[in-house]
PDB file of C-alpha atoms in Angstrom:
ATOM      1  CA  UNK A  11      -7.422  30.521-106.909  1.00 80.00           C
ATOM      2  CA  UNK A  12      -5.621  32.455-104.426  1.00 91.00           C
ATOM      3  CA  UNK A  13      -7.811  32.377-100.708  1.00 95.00           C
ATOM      4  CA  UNK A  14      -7.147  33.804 -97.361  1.00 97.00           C
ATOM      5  CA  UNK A  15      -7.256  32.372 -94.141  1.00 96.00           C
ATOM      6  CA  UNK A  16      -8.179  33.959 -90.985  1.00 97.00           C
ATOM      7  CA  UNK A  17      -9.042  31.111 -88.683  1.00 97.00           C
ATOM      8  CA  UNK A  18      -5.920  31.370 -86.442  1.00 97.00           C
ATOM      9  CA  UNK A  19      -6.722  34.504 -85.770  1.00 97.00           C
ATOM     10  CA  UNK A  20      -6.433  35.116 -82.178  1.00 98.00           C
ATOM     11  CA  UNK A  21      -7.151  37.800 -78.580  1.00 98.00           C
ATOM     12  CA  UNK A  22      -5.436  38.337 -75.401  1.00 97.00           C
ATOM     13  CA  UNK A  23      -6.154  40.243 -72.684  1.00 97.00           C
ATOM     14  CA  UNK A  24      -4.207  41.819 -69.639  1.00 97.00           C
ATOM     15  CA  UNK A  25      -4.561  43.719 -66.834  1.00 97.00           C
ATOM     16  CA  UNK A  26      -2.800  47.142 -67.199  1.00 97.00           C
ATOM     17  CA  UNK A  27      -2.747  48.010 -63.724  1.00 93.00           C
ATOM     18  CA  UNK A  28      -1.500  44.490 -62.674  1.00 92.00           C
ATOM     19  CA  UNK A  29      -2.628  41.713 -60.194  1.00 90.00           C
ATOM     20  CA  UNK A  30      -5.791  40.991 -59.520  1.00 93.00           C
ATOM     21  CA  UNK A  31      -8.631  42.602 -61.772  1.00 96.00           C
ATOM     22  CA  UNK A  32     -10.637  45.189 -59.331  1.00 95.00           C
ATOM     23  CA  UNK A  33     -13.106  47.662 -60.230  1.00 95.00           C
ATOM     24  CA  UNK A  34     -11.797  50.656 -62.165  1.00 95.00           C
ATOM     25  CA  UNK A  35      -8.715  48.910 -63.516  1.00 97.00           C
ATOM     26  CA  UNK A  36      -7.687  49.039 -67.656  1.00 98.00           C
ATOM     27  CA  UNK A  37      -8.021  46.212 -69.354  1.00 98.00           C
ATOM     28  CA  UNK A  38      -5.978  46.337 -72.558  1.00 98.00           C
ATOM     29  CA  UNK A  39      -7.193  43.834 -75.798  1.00 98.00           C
ATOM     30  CA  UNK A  40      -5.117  42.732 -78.595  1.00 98.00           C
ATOM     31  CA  UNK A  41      -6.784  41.141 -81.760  1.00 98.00           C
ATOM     32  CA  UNK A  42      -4.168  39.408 -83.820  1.00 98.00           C
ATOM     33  CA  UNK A  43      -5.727  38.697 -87.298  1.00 98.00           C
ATOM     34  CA  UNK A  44      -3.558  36.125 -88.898  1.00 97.00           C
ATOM     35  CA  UNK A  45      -3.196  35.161 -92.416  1.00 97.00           C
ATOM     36  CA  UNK A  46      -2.073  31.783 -93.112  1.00 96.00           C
ATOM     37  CA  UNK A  47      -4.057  31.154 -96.844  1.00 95.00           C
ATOM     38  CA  UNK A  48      -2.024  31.424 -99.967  1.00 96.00           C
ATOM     39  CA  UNK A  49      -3.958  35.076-100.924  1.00 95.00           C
ATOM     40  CA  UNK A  50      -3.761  38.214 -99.356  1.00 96.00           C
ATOM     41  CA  UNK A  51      -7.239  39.587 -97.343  1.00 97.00           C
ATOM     42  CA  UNK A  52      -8.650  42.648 -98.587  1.00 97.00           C
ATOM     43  CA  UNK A  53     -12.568  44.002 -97.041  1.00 97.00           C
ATOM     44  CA  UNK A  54     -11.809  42.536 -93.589  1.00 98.00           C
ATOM     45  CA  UNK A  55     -14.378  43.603 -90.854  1.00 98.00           C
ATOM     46  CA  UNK A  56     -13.221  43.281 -87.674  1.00 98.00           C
ATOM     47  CA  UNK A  57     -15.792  43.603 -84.584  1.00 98.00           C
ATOM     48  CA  UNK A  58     -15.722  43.296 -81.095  1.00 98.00           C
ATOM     49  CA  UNK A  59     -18.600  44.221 -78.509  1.00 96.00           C
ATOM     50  CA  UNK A  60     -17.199  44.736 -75.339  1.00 97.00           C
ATOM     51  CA  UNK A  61     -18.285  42.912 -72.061  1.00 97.00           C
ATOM     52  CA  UNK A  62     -21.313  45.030 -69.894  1.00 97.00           C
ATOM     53  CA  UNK A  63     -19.320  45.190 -67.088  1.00 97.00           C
ATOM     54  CA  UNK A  64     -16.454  47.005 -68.784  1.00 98.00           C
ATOM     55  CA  UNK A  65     -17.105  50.682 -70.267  1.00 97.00           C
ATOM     56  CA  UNK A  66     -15.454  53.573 -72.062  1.00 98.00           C
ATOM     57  CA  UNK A  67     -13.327  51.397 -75.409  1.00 98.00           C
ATOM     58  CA  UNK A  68     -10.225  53.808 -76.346  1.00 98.00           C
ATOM     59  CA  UNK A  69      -6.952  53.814 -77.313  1.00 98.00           C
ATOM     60  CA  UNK A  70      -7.450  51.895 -80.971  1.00 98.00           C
ATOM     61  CA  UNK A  71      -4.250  51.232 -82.276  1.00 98.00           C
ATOM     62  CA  UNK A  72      -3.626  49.168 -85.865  1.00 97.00           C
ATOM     63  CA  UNK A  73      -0.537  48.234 -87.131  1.00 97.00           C
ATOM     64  CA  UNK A  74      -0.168  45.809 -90.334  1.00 96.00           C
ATOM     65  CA  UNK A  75      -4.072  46.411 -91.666  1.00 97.00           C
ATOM     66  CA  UNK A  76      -3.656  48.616 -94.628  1.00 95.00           C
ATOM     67  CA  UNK A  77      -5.834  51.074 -95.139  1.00 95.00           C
ATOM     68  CA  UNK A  78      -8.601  50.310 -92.889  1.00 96.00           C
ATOM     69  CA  UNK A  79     -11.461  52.543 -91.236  1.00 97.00           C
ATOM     70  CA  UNK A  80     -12.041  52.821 -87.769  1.00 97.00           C
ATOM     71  CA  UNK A  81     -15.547  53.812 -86.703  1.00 98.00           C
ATOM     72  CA  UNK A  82     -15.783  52.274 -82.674  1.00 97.00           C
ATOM     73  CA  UNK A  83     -18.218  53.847 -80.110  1.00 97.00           C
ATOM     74  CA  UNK A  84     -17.327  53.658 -76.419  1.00 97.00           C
ATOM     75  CA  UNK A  85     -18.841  49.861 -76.457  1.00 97.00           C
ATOM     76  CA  UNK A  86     -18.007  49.055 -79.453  1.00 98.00           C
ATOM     77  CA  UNK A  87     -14.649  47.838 -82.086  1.00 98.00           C
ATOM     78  CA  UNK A  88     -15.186  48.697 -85.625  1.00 98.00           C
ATOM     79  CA  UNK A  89     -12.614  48.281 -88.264  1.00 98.00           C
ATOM     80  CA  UNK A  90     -13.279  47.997 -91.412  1.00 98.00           C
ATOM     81  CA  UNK A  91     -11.347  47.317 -94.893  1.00 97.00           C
ATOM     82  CA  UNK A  92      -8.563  45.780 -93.421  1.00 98.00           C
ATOM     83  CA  UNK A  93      -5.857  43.803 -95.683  1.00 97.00           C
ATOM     84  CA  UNK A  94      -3.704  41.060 -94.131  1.00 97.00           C
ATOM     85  CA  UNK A  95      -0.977  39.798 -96.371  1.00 96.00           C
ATOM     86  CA  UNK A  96      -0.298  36.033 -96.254  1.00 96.00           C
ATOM     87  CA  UNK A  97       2.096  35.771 -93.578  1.00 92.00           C
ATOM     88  CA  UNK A  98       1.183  38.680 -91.806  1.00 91.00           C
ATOM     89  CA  UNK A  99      -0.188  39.915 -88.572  1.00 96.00           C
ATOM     90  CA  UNK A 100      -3.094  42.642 -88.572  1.00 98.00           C
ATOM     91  CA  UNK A 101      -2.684  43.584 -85.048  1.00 98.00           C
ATOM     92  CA  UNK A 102      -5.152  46.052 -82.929  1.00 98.00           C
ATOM     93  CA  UNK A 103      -5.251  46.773 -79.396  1.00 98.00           C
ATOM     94  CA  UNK A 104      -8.107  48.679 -77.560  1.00 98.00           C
ATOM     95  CA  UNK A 105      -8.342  49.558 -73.877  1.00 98.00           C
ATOM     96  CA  UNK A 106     -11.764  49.588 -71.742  1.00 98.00           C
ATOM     97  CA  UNK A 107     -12.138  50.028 -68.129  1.00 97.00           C
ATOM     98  CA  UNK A 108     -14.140  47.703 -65.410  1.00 97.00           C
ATOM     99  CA  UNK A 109     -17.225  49.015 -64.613  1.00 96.00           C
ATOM    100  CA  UNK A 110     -17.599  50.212 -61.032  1.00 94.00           C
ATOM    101  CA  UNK A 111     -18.849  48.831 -58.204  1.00 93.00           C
ATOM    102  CA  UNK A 112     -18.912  45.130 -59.572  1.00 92.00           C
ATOM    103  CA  UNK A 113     -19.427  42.021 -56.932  1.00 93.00           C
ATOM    104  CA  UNK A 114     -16.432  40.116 -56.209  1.00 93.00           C
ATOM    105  CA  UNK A 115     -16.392  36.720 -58.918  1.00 94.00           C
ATOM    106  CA  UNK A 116     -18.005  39.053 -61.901  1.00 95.00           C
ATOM    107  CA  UNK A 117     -16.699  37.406 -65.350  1.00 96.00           C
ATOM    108  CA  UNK A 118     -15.528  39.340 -67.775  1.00 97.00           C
ATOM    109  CA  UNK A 119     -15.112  37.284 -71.334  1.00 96.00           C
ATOM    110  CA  UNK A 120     -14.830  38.937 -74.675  1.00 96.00           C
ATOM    111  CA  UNK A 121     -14.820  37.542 -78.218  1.00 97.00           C
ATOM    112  CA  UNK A 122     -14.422  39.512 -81.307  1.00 97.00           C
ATOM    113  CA  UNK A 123     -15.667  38.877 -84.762  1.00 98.00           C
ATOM    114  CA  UNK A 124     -13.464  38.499 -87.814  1.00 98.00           C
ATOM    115  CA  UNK A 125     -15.550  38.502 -91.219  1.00 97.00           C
ATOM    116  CA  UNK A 126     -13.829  36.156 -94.355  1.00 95.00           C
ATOM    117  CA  UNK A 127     -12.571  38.322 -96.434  1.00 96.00           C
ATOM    118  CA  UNK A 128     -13.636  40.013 -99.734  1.00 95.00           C
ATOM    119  CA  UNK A 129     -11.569  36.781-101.731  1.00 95.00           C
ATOM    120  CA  UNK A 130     -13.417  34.350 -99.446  1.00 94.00           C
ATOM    121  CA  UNK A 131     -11.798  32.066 -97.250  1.00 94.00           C
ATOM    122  CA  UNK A 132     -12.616  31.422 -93.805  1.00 94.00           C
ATOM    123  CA  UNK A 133     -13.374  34.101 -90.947  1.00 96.00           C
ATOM    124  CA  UNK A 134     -12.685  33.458 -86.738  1.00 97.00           C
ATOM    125  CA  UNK A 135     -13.950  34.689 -83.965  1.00 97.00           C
ATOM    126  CA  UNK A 136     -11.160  34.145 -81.670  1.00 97.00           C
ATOM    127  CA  UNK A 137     -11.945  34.676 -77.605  1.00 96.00           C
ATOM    128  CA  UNK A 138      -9.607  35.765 -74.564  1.00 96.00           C
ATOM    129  CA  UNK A 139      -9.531  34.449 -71.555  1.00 95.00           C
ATOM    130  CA  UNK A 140     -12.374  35.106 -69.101  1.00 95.00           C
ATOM    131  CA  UNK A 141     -11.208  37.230 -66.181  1.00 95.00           C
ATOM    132  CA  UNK A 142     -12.946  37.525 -63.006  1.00 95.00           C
ATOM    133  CA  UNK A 143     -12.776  40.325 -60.629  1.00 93.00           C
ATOM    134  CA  UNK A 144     -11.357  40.097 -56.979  1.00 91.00           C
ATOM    135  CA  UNK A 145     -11.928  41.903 -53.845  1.00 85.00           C
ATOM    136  CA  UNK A 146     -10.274  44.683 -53.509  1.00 78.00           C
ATOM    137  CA  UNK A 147      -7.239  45.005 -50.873  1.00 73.00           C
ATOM    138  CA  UNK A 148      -8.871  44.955 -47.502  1.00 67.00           C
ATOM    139  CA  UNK A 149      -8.215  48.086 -45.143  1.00 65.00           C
ATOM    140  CA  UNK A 150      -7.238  47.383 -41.674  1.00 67.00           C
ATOM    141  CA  UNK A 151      -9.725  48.537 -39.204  1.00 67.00           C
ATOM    142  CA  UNK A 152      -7.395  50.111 -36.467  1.00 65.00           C
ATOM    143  CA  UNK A 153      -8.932  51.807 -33.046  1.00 69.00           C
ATOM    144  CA  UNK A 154      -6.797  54.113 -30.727  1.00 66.00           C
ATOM    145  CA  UNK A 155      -7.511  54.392 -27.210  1.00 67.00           C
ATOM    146  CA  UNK A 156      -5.999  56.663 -24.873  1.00 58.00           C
ATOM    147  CA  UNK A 157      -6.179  56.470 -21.072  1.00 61.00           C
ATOM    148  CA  UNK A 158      -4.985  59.243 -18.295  1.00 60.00           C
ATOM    149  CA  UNK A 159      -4.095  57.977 -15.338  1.00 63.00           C
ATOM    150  CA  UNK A 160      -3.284  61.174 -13.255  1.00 62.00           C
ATOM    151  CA  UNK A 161      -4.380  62.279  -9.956  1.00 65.00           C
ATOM    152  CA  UNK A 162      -4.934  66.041 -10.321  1.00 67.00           C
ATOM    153  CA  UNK A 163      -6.505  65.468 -13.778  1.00 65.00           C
ATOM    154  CA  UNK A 164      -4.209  68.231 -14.750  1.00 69.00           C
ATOM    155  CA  UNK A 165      -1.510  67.712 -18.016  1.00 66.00           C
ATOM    156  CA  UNK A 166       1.634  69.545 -17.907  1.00 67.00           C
ATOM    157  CA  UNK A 167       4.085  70.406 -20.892  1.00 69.00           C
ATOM    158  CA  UNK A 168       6.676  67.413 -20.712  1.00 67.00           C
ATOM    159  CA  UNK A 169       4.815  65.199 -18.315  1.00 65.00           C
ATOM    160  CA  UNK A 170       4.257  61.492 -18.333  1.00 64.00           C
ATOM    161  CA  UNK A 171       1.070  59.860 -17.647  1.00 61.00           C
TER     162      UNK A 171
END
């Protein structure tokens, strides 16, 4: 018999605004489900609760799933009744954003959930790499003084003091 497999599955995560991870800042996740079994996937679940320190999940995208259904909240990835071919990549992303204000060292990890498919086979819950936020970009604390130094205490248009 023909079975999937989806253990090589894997997730990534990056920064969207670049650098360091800060408060605020999009973080963009890409499950890659990967079949590498001898039959295709059909009835694959895909789940993924995101991290309490991140908020507001949008911007699904699918490509390579078939004809799946996607039913996520704002904390939540649901896809359901995705086919993978053998050999191919079911590939979602999903964007949340860092919770604000969030102490500097705060981990942020995130695994998701794939379910064996409807053949059998083996699932994966594949995990990206824990991030941790920074302190934001420190801003210089600058003090003006001004001193007069003129006898009459008087200020004329075009004078030096």
């Amino acid at each position: 018999d023909a079975t999937p497999n989806l253990s090589t599955s894997t997730k990534t995560v990056s920064d969207l605004d670049g650098g360091n991870v800060l408060p605020g800042d999009i973080l963009r996740y890409t499950i890659t489900t990967m079949n590498t079994g001898n039959g295709q996937a059909t009835g694959v679940a895909i789940t993924d609760t995101i991290d309490t320190d991140t908020q507001n999940l949008t911007n699904v995208t699918q490509s390579n799933c078939g004809s799946s259904t996607n039913s996520s909240t704002s904390t939540q990835l649901t896809i359901t009744g995705a086919t993978v071919q053998v050999g191919t990549n079911c590939v979602i992303t999903f964007d949340v954003s860092v919770k604000s204000p969030l102490s500097v060292g705060t981990a942020i990890s995130n695994s998701a959930t794939i379910a064996a498919a409807s053949e059998g086979g083996t699932g994966a819950t594949p995990s990206s790499t824990t991030l941790y936020t920074a302190a934001p970009p420190s801003t210089p604390n600058l003090v003006v003084e001004h001193t007069e130094d003129d006898a009459d205490n008087t200020v004329f248009l075009n004078q030096t003091v």
